[in-house]
Coordinates of C-alpha atoms in Angstrom, one line a residue:
M255 CA -36.5 -17.3 65.5
P256 CA -36.2 -14.5 62.8
T257 CA -38.7 -14.8 60.0
R258 CA -37.4 -15.4 56.5
T259 CA -38.0 -13.5 53.3
P260 CA -38.9 -15.4 50.1
S261 CA -35.2 -15.6 49.2
G262 CA -34.5 -17.4 52.5
R263 CA -32.7 -14.5 54.2
S264 CA -33.6 -13.4 57.7
D265 CA -35.5 -10.1 57.8
G266 CA -33.9 -9.3 61.2
T267 CA -37.1 -9.5 63.2
G268 CA -38.5 -12.1 65.5
E269 CA -37.1 -13.9 68.5
G270 CA -33.4 -14.2 67.5
E271 CA -30.6 -12.7 69.4
R272 CA -29.6 -9.1 68.8
L273 CA -26.5 -8.9 66.6
Q274 CA -24.6 -6.5 68.8
K275 CA -24.9 -9.0 71.7
V276 CA -23.7 -11.8 69.5
L277 CA -20.7 -9.8 68.4
A278 CA -19.8 -8.8 71.9
R279 CA -19.9 -12.4 73.0
A280 CA -17.7 -13.3 70.1
G281 CA -15.0 -11.0 71.3
F282 CA -15.6 -7.7 69.5
G283 CA -15.6 -5.6 72.7
S284 CA -18.7 -4.1 74.4
R285 CA -22.1 -4.0 72.8
R286 CA -21.5 -0.3 72.1
A287 CA -18.3 -1.3 70.2
A288 CA -20.3 -3.9 68.3
E289 CA -22.9 -1.2 67.4
A290 CA -20.2 1.0 66.1
L291 CA -19.0 -1.8 63.8
I292 CA -22.5 -2.3 62.5
A293 CA -23.1 1.5 62.0
D294 CA -19.8 1.7 60.1
G295 CA -21.0 -0.9 57.6
R296 CA -18.3 -3.4 58.6
V297 CA -20.7 -6.2 59.5
T298 CA -22.7 -8.4 57.1
V299 CA -25.3 -11.2 57.7
D300 CA -25.6 -13.7 55.0
G301 CA -23.8 -11.3 52.7
A302 CA -26.2 -8.3 53.3
P303 CA -25.2 -5.2 55.3
A304 CA -26.2 -5.6 58.9
R305 CA -28.6 -3.2 60.7
L306 CA -28.5 -1.8 64.2
G307 CA -31.0 -3.8 66.3
Q308 CA -31.1 -6.7 63.9
R309 CA -31.8 -10.1 65.4
I310 CA -30.1 -13.2 64.0
D311 CA -30.1 -17.0 64.3
A312 CA -26.5 -17.6 65.1
R313 CA -26.8 -21.3 64.2
Q314 CA -28.0 -20.6 60.6
E315 CA -26.8 -17.2 59.5
R316 CA -23.3 -16.3 58.5
V317 CA -21.9 -13.2 60.1
E318 CA -18.8 -11.5 58.8
V319 CA -16.8 -8.5 60.0
D320 CA -14.6 -6.8 57.4
G321 CA -15.2 -9.8 55.2
V322 CA -13.9 -12.3 57.8
P323 CA -16.3 -15.0 59.1
V324 CA -17.2 -14.6 62.8
S325 CA -17.7 -17.6 65.1
V326 CA -21.0 -16.7 66.7
R327 CA -22.5 -20.2 67.4
D328 CA -22.7 -21.3 71.1
D329 CA -22.5 -25.0 70.3
V330 CA -18.9 -25.1 68.9
V331 CA -15.7 -25.6 70.8
Y332 CA -12.1 -25.1 69.9
Y333 CA -9.1 -26.8 71.6
L334 CA -5.4 -26.4 71.2
L335 CA -3.5 -29.6 71.9
N336 CA 0.2 -30.1 72.2
K337 CA 0.3 -33.5 70.6
P338 CA 3.0 -35.8 72.0
R339 CA 4.9 -38.3 69.9
R340 CA 3.3 -41.6 69.2
V341 CA -0.2 -40.2 69.1
V342 CA -2.3 -40.7 66.0
T343 CA -4.0 -37.6 64.5
T344 CA -7.4 -39.2 63.9
A345 CA -10.6 -39.7 65.7
R346 CA -10.3 -43.5 65.8
D347 CA -7.4 -45.9 65.2
P348 CA -8.0 -49.5 64.1
E349 CA -4.8 -50.5 65.8
G350 CA -5.9 -49.2 69.1
R351 CA -3.3 -46.5 69.5
V352 CA -3.9 -43.3 71.4
T353 CA -5.5 -40.6 69.3
A354 CA -5.4 -36.9 69.5
V355 CA -9.2 -37.0 70.2
D356 CA -8.5 -39.2 73.2
L357 CA -6.6 -36.4 74.9
V358 CA -9.4 -33.7 74.9
P359 CA -12.9 -33.8 76.3
S360 CA -15.1 -36.4 74.8
E361 CA -18.2 -34.2 74.5
P362 CA -19.0 -32.5 72.3
R363 CA -17.2 -34.7 69.7
V364 CA -14.4 -32.9 67.9
F365 CA -12.0 -33.7 65.1
P366 CA -8.4 -32.7 64.3
V367 CA -7.9 -29.7 61.9
G368 CA -5.2 -31.1 59.6
R369 CA -2.8 -33.7 60.9
L370 CA 0.6 -34.3 62.4
D371 CA 2.6 -37.5 61.8
Y372 CA 2.7 -40.2 64.4
D373 CA 6.2 -39.2 65.5
T374 CA 5.7 -35.4 65.1
E375 CA 5.0 -33.4 68.2
G376 CA 3.4 -30.0 68.6
L377 CA 0.3 -27.8 68.2
L378 CA -2.9 -29.2 66.8
V379 CA -6.3 -27.5 66.7
L380 CA -9.4 -29.7 67.3
T381 CA -12.9 -28.4 66.8
N382 CA -16.5 -29.3 65.8
D383 CA -16.6 -26.1 63.6
G384 CA -16.5 -27.6 60.1
E385 CA -16.3 -24.2 58.4
L386 CA -13.1 -23.2 60.3
A387 CA -11.6 -26.7 59.6
E388 CA -12.2 -26.3 55.9
L389 CA -10.7 -22.8 55.8
V390 CA -7.6 -23.8 57.7
T391 CA -6.9 -27.1 55.9
H392 CA -7.8 -26.2 52.3
P393 CA -4.6 -25.8 50.3
R394 CA -5.6 -22.6 48.6
H395 CA -5.6 -20.7 51.8
G396 CA -1.9 -21.5 52.6
I397 CA -2.1 -21.2 56.4
E398 CA 1.5 -20.9 57.7
K399 CA 2.8 -23.6 60.0
A400 CA 6.1 -23.2 61.9
Y401 CA 8.2 -26.1 63.0
L402 CA 11.4 -26.7 65.0
A403 CA 13.3 -29.4 63.3
E404 CA 16.3 -31.1 65.0
V405 CA 18.3 -32.5 62.2
S406 CA 21.4 -34.7 61.7
G407 CA 24.5 -32.7 60.8
V408 CA 24.8 -28.9 60.6
P409 CA 23.3 -27.4 57.4
S410 CA 25.6 -25.0 55.6
P411 CA 24.5 -21.5 54.5
G412 CA 24.0 -22.9 51.0
V413 CA 21.7 -25.7 52.3
V414 CA 19.6 -23.2 54.3
R415 CA 19.4 -21.1 51.2
A416 CA 18.2 -24.1 49.1
L417 CA 15.5 -24.9 51.7
R418 CA 14.4 -21.3 51.5
E419 CA 14.2 -21.2 47.7
G420 CA 12.7 -24.7 47.3
V421 CA 14.0 -28.2 46.8
A422 CA 13.0 -30.9 44.3
L423 CA 10.8 -33.7 45.7
D424 CA 9.2 -36.6 44.0
D425 CA 5.9 -34.8 43.8
G426 CA 7.3 -31.4 42.7
R427 CA 9.5 -28.6 43.9
T428 CA 8.6 -27.1 47.2
A429 CA 7.5 -23.5 47.5
P430 CA 9.7 -20.9 49.1
A431 CA 9.9 -21.3 52.9
R432 CA 11.3 -19.3 55.8
V433 CA 14.2 -21.1 57.2
R434 CA 16.9 -20.2 59.8
L435 CA 19.5 -22.1 61.8
V436 CA 18.5 -21.6 65.5
Q437 CA 20.9 -23.9 67.3
R438 CA 24.1 -26.0 66.8
R439 CA 24.7 -28.9 69.1
G440 CA 27.8 -30.8 68.4
D441 CA 27.3 -32.6 65.1
N442 CA 23.6 -31.8 64.9
A443 CA 21.5 -28.6 64.6
A444 CA 18.0 -27.2 64.9
L445 CA 16.2 -25.3 62.2
E446 CA 13.1 -23.2 62.4
I447 CA 11.1 -23.9 59.2
V448 CA 7.9 -22.0 58.3
V449 CA 5.9 -23.4 55.4
H450 CA 2.5 -22.7 53.9
E451 CA 2.2 -25.9 51.8
G452 CA 0.2 -28.8 53.0
R453 CA 1.9 -31.7 51.3
N454 CA 2.3 -34.9 53.3
R455 CA 5.4 -34.9 55.5
I456 CA 6.7 -31.8 53.7
V457 CA 9.2 -30.7 56.4
R458 CA 10.7 -34.2 56.9
R459 CA 11.1 -34.7 53.1
M460 CA 12.6 -31.2 52.6
C461 CA 15.3 -31.9 55.2
E462 CA 16.0 -35.4 53.9
A463 CA 16.3 -34.1 50.3
V464 CA 19.2 -31.8 51.4
G465 CA 21.0 -34.5 53.3
H466 CA 19.9 -33.6 56.9
P467 CA 17.2 -36.0 58.0
V468 CA 15.0 -35.0 60.9
R469 CA 15.7 -36.5 64.3
R470 CA 12.8 -34.7 66.1
L471 CA 10.1 -32.5 64.7
V472 CA 7.8 -30.1 66.7
R473 CA 5.1 -27.9 65.3
T474 CA 5.3 -24.6 67.2
R475 CA 2.7 -22.5 65.4
V476 CA -0.5 -22.9 63.4
G477 CA -1.3 -19.6 61.6
P478 CA -1.3 -17.0 64.4
I479 CA -1.8 -19.6 67.1
T480 CA 1.1 -20.5 69.4
D481 CA 1.7 -21.4 73.1
P482 CA 5.2 -22.3 74.3
R483 CA 3.8 -22.9 77.8
L484 CA 1.6 -25.8 76.8
A485 CA 3.3 -29.0 77.8
P486 CA 3.1 -32.2 75.6
G487 CA -0.2 -33.9 76.2
E488 CA -1.8 -30.8 77.6
W489 CA -4.7 -28.9 75.9
R490 CA -6.6 -25.7 76.5
P491 CA -9.6 -24.0 74.9
L492 CA -8.8 -21.5 72.2
R493 CA -9.6 -17.9 73.2
R494 CA -12.2 -16.0 71.3
R495 CA -9.6 -13.7 69.8
E496 CA -7.5 -16.7 68.7
V497 CA -10.5 -18.2 66.9
Q498 CA -11.1 -14.9 65.1
A499 CA -7.4 -14.6 64.3
L500 CA -7.4 -18.1 62.8
Y501 CA -10.5 -17.2 60.7
G502 CA -8.8 -14.0 59.6
A503 CA -5.6 -15.7 58.6
A504 CA -7.4 -18.3 56.6
S505 CA -9.6 -15.7 54.9
A506 CA -6.7 -13.4 54.1
S507 CA -4.4 -15.8 52.4
T508 CA -5.0 -17.6 49.1
I509 CA -2.5 -19.5 47.0
P510 CA -3.5 -19.8 43.3
G511 CA -3.2 -23.2 41.7
S512 CA -2.9 -25.2 44.9
D513 CA -6.3 -26.9 45.1
D514 CA -4.9 -30.4 44.7
S515 CA -2.4 -30.3 47.6
V516 CA -2.6 -32.8 50.5
P517 CA -3.1 -31.5 54.0
D518 CA -0.2 -32.0 56.4

């Protein structure tokens, strides 16, 4: 283990793992590429500039590259699940319904990052990395989420514009969203809706407010994470670069004044 200074910070000596090895394992290329990042001053450990040859305790010390946290622990897992309808986004359900956690490996124990409604399908991240979960779900970070909403009726250009600009709900006006009509099917249509708010059932309430209630709702993207090949009920581990991309997206986006929002 690295020894600690009186301030509690590692002095980079001892039996920890070399930082360049940790960075390489985290997906930052070869050890030589990791050494270049350190030499260029782009890496910090617990807020202090990293040094070539420095040893760290990956379980206790916070590593950042260009100000973005790096997942360097070897005891965390990240799953991407395509949640089917009628699955509860909780770890346990008192009514005995199938939960999202039931659909992924039982060990190590993980929890959903955010939530999807019982009848909403689509992509959901599960992990035991509390830091990433906090970054992704905290309202101030405004992580984008994309949905495909099959709605009743065919929204007019004016309705689409209203959804883009914001509509009045009982808990306040919605923030601007990216909305486009992607398909017309008889008397119904499909909309792609990209939001960064986390208010409860936000997409369903937006569509209902403009007179086009949702018939089916599928989340197709969480921040930079998407996978159109993942079938309902299937899961896969997130790739290292996807984990870092999610950390980066959460660290790069901040929405002022949104601390009291409710996760979706």
